[in-house]
XYZ file of C-alpha atoms in Angstrom:
579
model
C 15.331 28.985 12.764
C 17.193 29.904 9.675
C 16.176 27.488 5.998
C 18.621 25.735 4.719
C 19.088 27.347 0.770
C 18.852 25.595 -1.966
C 21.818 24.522 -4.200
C 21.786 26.638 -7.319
C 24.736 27.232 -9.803
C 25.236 29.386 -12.896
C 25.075 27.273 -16.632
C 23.763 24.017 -14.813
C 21.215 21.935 -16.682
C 17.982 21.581 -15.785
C 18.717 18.336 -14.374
C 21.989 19.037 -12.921
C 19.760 21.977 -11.049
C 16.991 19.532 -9.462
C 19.853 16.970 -8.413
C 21.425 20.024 -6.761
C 17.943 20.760 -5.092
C 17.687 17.827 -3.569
C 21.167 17.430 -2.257
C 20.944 17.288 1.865
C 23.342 19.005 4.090
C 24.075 15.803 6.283
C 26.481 16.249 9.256
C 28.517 13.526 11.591
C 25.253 14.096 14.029
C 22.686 12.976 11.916
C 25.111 10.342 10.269
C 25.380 9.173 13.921
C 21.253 9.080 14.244
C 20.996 6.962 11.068
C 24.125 4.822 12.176
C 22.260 3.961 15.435
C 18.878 3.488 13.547
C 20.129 1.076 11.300
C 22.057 -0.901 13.895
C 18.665 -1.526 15.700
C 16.698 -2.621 12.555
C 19.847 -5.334 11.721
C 19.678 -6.395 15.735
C 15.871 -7.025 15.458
C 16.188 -8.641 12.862
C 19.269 -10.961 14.627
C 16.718 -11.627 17.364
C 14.321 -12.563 15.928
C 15.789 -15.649 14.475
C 16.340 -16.990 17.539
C 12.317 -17.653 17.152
C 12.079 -19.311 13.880
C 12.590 -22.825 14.300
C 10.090 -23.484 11.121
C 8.755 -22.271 7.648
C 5.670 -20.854 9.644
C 7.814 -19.354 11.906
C 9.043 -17.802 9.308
C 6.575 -16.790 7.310
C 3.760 -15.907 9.269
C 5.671 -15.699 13.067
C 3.816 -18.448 14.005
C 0.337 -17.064 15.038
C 1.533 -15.710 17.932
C 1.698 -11.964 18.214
C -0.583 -9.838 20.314
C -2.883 -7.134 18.378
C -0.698 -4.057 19.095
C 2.120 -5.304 17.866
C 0.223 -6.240 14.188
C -1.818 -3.418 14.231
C 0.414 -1.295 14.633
C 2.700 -3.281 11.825
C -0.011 -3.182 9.809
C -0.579 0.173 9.295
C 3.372 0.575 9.112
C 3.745 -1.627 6.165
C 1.543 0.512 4.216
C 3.238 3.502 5.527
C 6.148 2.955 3.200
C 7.091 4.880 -0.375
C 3.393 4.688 -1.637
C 1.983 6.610 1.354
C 5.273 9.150 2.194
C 6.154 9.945 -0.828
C 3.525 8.889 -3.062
C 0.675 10.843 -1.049
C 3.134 14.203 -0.345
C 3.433 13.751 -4.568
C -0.438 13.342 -4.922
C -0.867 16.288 -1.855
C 1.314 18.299 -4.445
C -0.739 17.498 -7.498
C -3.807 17.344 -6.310
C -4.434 19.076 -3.014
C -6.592 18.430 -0.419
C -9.102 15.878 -2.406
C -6.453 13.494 -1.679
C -8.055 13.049 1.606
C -10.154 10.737 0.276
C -7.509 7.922 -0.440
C -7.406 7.637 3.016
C -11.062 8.268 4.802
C -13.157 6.867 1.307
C -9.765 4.698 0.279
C -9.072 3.303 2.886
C -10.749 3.156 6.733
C -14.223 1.865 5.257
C -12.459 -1.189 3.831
C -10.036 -1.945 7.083
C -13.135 -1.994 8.954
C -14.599 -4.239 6.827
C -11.813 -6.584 6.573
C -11.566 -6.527 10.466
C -15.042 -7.391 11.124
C -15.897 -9.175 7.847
C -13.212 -10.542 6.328
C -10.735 -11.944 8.850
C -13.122 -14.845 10.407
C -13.035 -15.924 6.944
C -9.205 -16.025 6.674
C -8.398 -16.859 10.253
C -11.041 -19.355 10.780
C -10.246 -21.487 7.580
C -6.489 -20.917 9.033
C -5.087 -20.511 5.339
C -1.509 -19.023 5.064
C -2.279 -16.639 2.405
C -4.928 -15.175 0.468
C -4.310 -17.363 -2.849
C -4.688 -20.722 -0.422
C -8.249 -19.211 0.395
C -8.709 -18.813 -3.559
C -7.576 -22.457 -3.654
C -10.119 -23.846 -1.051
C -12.820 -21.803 -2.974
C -12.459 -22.403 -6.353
C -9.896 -24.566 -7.955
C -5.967 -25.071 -8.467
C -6.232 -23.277 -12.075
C -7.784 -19.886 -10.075
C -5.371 -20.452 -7.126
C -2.149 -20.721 -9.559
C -3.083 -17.436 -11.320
C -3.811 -15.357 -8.450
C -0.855 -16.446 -6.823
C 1.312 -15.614 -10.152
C -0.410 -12.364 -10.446
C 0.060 -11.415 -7.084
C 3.664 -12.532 -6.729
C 4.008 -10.016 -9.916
C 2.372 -7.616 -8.368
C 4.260 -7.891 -5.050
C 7.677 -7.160 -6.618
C 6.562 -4.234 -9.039
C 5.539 -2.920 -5.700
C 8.429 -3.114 -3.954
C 10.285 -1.864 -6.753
C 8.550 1.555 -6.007
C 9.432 1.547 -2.554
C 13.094 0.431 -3.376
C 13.249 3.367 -5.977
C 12.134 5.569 -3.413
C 14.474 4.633 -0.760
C 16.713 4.848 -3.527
C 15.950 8.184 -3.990
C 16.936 9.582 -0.620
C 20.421 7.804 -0.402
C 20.791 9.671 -3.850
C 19.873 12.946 -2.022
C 21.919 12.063 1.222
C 25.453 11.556 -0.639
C 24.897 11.948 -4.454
C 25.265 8.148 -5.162
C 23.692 7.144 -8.567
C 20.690 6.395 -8.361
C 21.496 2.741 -9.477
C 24.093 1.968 -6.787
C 21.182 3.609 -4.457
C 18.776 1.050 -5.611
C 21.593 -1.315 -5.145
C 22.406 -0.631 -1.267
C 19.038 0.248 -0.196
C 18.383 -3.177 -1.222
C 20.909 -4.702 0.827
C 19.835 -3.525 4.343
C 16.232 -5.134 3.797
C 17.548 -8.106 2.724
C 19.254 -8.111 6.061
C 16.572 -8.055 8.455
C 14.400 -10.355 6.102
C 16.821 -12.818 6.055
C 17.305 -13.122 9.445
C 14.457 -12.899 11.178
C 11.570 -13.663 8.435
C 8.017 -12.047 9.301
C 8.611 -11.767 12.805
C 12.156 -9.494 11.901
C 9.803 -7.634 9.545
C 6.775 -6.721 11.861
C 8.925 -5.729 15.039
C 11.039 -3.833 12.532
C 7.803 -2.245 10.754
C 6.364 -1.202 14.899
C 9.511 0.729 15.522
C 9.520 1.914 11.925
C 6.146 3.052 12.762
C 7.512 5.751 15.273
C 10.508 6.321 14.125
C 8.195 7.654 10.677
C 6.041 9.673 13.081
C 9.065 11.349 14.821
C 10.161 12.404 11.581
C 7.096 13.916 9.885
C 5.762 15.786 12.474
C 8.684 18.138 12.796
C 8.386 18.509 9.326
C 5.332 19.834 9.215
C 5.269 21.740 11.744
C 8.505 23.957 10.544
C 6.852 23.699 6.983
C 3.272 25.151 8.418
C 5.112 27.690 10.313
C 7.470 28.910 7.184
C 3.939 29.637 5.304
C 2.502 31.439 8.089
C -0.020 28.309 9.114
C -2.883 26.893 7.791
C -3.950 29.956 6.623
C -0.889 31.266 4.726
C -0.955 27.787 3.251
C -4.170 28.465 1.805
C -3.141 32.101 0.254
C -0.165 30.636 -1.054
C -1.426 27.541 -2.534
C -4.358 30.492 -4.234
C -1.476 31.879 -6.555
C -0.389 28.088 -7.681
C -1.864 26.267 -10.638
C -4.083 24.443 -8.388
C -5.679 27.891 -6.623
C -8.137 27.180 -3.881
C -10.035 24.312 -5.329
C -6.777 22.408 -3.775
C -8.765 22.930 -0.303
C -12.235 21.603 -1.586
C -12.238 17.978 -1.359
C -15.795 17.527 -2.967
C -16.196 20.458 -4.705
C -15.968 20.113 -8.872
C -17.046 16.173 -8.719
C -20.470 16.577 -11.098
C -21.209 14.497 -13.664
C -20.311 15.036 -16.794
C -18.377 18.667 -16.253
C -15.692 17.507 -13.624
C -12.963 19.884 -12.649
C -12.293 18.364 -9.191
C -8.325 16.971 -9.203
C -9.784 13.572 -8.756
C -12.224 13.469 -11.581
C -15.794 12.782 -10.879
C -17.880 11.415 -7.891
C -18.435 7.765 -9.966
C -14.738 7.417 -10.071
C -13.881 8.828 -6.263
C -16.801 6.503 -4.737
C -17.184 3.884 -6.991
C -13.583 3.290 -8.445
C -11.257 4.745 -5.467
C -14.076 4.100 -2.444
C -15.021 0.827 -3.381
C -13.142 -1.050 -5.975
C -9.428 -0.005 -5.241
C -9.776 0.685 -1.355
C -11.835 -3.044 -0.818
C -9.655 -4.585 -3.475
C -6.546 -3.996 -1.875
C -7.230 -3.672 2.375
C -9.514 -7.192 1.681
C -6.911 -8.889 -0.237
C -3.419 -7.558 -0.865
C -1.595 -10.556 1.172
C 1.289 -8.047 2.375
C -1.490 -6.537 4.581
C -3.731 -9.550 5.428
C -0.596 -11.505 6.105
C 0.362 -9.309 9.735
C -3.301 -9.631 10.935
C -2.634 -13.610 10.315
C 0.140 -13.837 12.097
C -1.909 -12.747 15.104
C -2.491 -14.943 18.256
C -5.902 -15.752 17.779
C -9.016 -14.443 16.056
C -9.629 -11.311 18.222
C -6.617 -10.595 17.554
C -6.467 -11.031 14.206
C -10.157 -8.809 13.752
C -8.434 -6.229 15.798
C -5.158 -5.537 13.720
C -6.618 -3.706 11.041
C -9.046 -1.781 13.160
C -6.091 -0.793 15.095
C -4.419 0.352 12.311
C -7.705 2.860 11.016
C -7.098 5.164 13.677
C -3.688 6.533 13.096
C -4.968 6.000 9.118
C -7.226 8.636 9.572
C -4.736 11.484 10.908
C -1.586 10.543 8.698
C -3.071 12.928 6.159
C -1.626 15.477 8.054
C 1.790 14.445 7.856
C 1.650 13.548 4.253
C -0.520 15.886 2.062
C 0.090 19.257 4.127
C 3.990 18.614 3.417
C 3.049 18.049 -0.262
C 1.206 21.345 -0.524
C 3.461 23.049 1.433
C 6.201 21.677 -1.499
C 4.334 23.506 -4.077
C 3.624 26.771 -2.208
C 7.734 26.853 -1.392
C 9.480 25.189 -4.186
C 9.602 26.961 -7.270
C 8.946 24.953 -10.561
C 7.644 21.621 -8.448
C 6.003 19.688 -11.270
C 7.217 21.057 -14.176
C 9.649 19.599 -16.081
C 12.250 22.480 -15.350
C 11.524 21.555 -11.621
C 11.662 18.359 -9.389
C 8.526 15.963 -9.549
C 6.532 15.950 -7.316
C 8.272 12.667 -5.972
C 11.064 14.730 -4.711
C 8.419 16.988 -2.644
C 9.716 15.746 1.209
C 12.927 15.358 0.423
C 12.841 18.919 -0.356
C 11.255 20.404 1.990
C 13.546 18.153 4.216
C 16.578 19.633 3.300
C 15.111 23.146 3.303
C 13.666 23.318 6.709
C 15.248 20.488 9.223
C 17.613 21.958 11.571
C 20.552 19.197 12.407
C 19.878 16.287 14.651
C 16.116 16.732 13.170
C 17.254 15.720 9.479
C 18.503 12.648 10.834
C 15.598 11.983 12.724
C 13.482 12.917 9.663
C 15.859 10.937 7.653
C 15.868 7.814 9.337
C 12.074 8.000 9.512
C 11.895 8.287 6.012
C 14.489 5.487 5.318
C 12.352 3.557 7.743
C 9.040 3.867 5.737
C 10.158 2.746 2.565
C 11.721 -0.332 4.030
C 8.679 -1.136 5.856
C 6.713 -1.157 2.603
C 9.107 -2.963 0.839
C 9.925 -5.763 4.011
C 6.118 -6.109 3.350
C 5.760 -6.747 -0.469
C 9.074 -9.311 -0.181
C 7.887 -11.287 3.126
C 4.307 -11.623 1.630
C 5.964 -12.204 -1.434
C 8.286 -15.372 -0.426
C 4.955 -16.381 1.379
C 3.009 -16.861 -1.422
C 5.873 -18.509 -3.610
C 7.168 -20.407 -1.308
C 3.732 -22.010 -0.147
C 1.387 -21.790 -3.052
C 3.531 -22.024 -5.966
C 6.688 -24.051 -4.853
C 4.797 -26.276 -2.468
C 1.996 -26.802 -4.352
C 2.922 -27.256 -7.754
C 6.887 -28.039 -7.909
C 7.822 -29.598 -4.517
C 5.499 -31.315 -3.000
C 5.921 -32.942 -0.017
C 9.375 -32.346 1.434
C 10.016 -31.567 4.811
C 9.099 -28.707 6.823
C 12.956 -27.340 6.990
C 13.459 -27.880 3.236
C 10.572 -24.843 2.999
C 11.970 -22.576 5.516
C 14.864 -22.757 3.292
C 13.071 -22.062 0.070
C 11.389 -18.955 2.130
C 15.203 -17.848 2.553
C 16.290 -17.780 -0.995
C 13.081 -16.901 -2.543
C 13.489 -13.778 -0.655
C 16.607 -13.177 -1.811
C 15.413 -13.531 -5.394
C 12.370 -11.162 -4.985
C 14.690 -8.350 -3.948
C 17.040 -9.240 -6.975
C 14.269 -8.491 -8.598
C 12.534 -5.523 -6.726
C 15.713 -3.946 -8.281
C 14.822 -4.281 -11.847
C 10.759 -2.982 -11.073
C 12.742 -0.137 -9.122
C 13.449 1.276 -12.423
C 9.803 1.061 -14.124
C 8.960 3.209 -10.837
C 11.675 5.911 -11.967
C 9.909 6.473 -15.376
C 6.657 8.201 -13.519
C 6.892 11.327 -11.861
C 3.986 10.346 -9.336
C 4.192 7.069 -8.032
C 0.790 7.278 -6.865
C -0.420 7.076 -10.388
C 1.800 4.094 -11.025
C 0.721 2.127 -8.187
C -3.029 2.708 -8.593
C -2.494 1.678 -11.935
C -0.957 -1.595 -10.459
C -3.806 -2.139 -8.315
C -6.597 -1.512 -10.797
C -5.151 -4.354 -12.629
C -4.293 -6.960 -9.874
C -6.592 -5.969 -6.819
C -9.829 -4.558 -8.550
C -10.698 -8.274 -10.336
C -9.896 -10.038 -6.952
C -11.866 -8.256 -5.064
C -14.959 -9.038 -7.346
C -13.972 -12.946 -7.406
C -14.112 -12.376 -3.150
C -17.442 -10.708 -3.118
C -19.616 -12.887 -5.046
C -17.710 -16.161 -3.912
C -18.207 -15.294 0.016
C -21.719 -14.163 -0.427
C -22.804 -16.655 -3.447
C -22.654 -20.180 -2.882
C -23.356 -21.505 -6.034
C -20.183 -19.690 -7.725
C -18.354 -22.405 -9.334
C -14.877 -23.709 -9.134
C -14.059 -22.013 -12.941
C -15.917 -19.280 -12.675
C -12.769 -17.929 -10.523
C -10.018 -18.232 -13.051
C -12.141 -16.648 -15.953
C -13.288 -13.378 -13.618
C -9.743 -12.989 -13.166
C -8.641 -12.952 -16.163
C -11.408 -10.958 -17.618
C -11.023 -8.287 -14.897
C -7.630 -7.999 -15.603
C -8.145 -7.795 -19.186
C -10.986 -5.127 -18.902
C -8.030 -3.137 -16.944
C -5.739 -2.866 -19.136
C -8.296 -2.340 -22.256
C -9.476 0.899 -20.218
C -6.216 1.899 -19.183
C -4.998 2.142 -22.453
C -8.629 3.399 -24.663
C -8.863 6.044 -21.395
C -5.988 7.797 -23.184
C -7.985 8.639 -26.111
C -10.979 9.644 -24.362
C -11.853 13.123 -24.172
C -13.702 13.061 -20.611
C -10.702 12.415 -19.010
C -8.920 15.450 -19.561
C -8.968 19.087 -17.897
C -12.550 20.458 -19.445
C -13.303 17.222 -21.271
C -10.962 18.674 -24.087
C -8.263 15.320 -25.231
C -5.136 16.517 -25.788
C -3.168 14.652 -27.995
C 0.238 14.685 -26.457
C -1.616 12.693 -23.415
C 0.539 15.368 -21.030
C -2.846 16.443 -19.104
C -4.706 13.567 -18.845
C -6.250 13.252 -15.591
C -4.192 10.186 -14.533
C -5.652 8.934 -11.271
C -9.355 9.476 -12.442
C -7.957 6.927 -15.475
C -7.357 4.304 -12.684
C -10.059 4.741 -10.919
C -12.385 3.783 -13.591
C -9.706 1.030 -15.353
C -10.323 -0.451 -11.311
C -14.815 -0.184 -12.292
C -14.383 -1.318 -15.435
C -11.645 -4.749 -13.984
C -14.823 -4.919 -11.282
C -17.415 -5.110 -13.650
C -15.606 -7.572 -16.473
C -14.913 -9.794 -13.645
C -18.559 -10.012 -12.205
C -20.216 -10.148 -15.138
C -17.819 -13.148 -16.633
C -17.919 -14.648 -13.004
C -21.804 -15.078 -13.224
C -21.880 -16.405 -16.523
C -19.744 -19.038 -16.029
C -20.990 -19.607 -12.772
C -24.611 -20.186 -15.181
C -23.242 -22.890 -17.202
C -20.884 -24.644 -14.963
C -21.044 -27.140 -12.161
C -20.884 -25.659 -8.582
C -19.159 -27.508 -5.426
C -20.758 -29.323 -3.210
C -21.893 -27.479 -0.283
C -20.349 -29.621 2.361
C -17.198 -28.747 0.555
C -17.806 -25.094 1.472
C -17.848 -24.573 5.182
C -16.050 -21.662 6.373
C -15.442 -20.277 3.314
C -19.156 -18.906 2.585
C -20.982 -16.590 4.434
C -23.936 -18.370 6.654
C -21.840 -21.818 6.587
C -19.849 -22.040 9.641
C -16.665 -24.392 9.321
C -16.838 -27.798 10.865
C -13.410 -27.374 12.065
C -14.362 -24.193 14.215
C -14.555 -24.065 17.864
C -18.250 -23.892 19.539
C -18.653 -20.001 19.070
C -20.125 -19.580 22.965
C -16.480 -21.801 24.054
C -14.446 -18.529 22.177
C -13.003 -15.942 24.966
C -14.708 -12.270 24.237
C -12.945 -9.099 24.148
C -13.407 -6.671 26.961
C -16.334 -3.934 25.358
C -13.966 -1.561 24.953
C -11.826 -3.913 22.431
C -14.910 -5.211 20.443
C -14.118 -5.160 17.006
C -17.813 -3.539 15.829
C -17.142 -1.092 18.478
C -13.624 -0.326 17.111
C -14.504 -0.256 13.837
C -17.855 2.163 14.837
C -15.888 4.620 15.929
C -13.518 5.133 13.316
C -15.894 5.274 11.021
C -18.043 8.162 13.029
C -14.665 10.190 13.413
C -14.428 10.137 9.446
C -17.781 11.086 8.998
C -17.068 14.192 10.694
C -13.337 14.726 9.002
C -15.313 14.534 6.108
C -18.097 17.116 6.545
C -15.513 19.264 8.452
C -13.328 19.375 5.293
C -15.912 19.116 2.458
């Protein structure tokens, strides 16, 4: 197999030379791959419509779709610009401590949702996370979480949008605008049309469609390097050198050198805050296990999803160190980001017919992610924002129409968020940063309302608001805090500052605000009645729930602790394996 070359002229700009790095040799065969591709995602999508007869059709498939289907969707809508891209950036950057998004950041927390959390959603049969909020605490909590998170939805999708963008910008040297522009249009499509049910089917094929075109990826990347092992000897002359390959090595307290910063911040901030924060209750994940058939289902979708969670390291962090052994100048700003790391080794490595494959899986994961910020997006609007507080009351097909045009509008403007994406060369900072300031204060308002009865109807507003406050105070003192930079030295141009170890501890410090301000007011405030809490608090069953011994168990090898067990063992081992 003979590497494509890269595109390199005499007098070209520095930015004219990493444009012409990352333009793809496309030919009529792997136009024809994509062609096909996105003629199946647009006929899902016209398929599925034939099933949505009303707004919870639409927005949440009407509870009937078996656990493969939504675990596998599950895991697919996270699979989208924040894991491909943002992970091969992070991979890049940081090396192999990056690991630990995924088997500290992530599995720990799907488990717990799966056997934890989702009797608690399912059972009380809300339609979205804020509607829990509501039945918890109060309109004046529910309104701002719903606000916050439909903010938080589109600046998400914008950085899945700008890295779809991206790509069409590699594939035929569009501008990057008129990317964002047309990348928007063909999830729109499928949205439109078929609502959550377009956008799950969509996200299973998506799934391995992705799959089909990382693993070739890697495996021409690892054999370019000479394996595992010439990975290792190559990434030793980079400016990471072999602590890339250490994931716990460095993390002491207070003399970090670790990529990630210290242990408080990788367990406490990354392991705990950010990882429960957002698998517990960031709608555009919750919302595919809710559209499950029944409860079983509904425990099972994210447990589902842990298992390929655990291996997708290896299709996203290898390629990202393999960028950085191969491509001169990655991360420097002579050189691509590290954004631009599989698109590079894309067009360096695939052979044709697999750059279309690899192509259309990549075109495939950022549309999942973003079909998943806009459908949980028009969810929340539509039902706790324009049903609750501007509309009451209409009928059923006057919402399904809302659902329709509110989607429109929240890919009008996922385009505008695109370009706040495009100003950081690692979108995994960016969007850590976005969670530290919407998902870290939730998830403290969750914990001590499910496992605190007496917490108080306006105790939720004011730990949201101070959590998010808290964030944003740290975010921005963190840049003038020594400790936070290589060797605890600040550097005044902020250029070195240890970005991701900044988010983890804005995400402890939007934790703590909240929890603390929660309690208080919780102290001086009048608490609901108990019979007003069934369902919602753990140890008081709802009154509305079937007979527990009436509900059909799993087969033993489906149980959800059983599930959730095992990915948790095969972690433990990853773990010690790779420390």
């Amino acid at each position: 197999m003979v590497e494509r070359s890269f595109i390199r002229g005499a007098g070209l700009t520095a930015h004219e030379e990493v444009r012409g790095l990352l333009r793809l040799h496309v030919n009529p065969f792997d136009y024809t791959i994509l062609g096909i591709y996105f003629a199946l995602v647009i006929a899902i999508g016209v398929f599925a419509r034939r099933a949505v007869a009303t707004s919870e059709d639409f927005l949440l498939s009407g509870r009937s779709l078996p656990a493969w289907v939504t675990g596998l969707a599950f895991i697919s809508a996270n699979l989208g610009a924040i894991e491909i891209l943002g992970m091969a950036a992070n991979g890049a950057q940081y090396g192999l401590p990056t690991v630990h998004f995924y088997w500290i950041g992530a599995v720990p927390a799907m488990v717990f949702l799966g056997v934890v959390m989702m009797p608690f959603y399912y059972g009380s049969r809300v339609r979205s996370v804020p509607e829990f909020l509501l039945r918890r605490f109060n309109p004046a909590t529910h309104l701002f979480n719903a606000l916050t998170f439909a903010l938080a939805a589109v600046l998400t999708a914008g950085v899945n949008l700008y890295a779809l963008a991206l790509v069409i910008n590699a594939l035929i040297g569009w501008p990057i605008w008129l990317s964002i522009a047309v990348s928007a249009v063909f999830v729109l499509a499928y949205i439109t049309l078929g609502g959550l049910s377009g956008a799950i089917y969509n996200e299973v094929l998506q799934f391995f469609v992705i799959i089909a075109g990382l693993v070739p990826l890697v495996i021409i990347g690892l054999h370019a390097v000479g394996g595992y092992g010439g990975l290792k000897h190559a990434i030793d002359h980079t400016s990471l050198g072999a602590k890339a390959f250490s994931t716990w090595g460095g993390v002491g307290v207070p003399h970090w050198t670790n990529p990630l910063g210290d242990w408080i911040g990788i367990i406490m901030g990354l392991g705990f805050v950010l990882s429960f924060g957002y698998w517990t209750t960031n709608f555009a994940e919750v919302q595919r296990a809710l559209s499950a058939k029944d409860l079983n289902a509904a425990q099972r979708t994210p447990l589902i999803g842990a298992f390929p969670k655990i291996f997708i390291p290896g299709l996203t962090i290898i390629p990202g160190l393999i960028a950085l052994a191969v491509i001169p100048k990655l991360g420097t700003p002579k050189g691509a980001s590290y954004n631009d790391a599989i698109p590079l080794l894309m067009g360096k490595y695939l052979p044709d017919g697999a750059l279309g494959v690899a192509l259309a899986g990549l075109l495939a994961a950022f549309m999942a992610g973003m079909a998943a910020n806009v459908s949980s997006f028009n969810t929340v609007f539509t039902y706790d924002i324009w049903q609750t507080y501007v509309r009451r009351g209409r009928p059923d097909r006057y919402y399904l129409q809302v659902g329709r045009v509110v989607t429109v509008a929240g890919i009008v403007i996922g385009i505008g968020t695109a370009f706040i994406a495009s100003g950081y060369s690692n979108i995994m900072n960016y969007i850590q940063l976005l969670f530290s300031f919407f998902n870290a204060p939730l998830f403290a308002t969750f914990i001590v309302a499910m496992f605190w009865k007496r917490t108080t109807p306006w105790s939720g507003v004011a730990g949201l608001a101070a959590g998010t406050i808290g964030a944003a105070v740290m975010h921005f003192a963190g840049y003038h805090i020594g400790y936070f930079y290589p060797h605890q030295v600040l550097d005044p141009t902020h250029a070195t500052i240890n970005a991701q170890m900044l988010n983890f501890y804005g995400a402890i410090t939007a934790f703590v605000a909240d929890l603390v301000v929660t309690v208080l007011v919780t102290l001086v405030t009048k608490p609901k009645p108990v019979s007003e809490l069934g369902g919602l608090v753990w140890g008081l069953p709802s009154p509305d729930a079937p007979d527990p011994s009436t509900v059909p168990k799993p087969a033993w090898w489906a149980s959800p602790k059983l599930l959730g067990g095992t990915a948790l063992g095969i972690v433990l081992v990853l773990s010690i394996i790779f420390a």
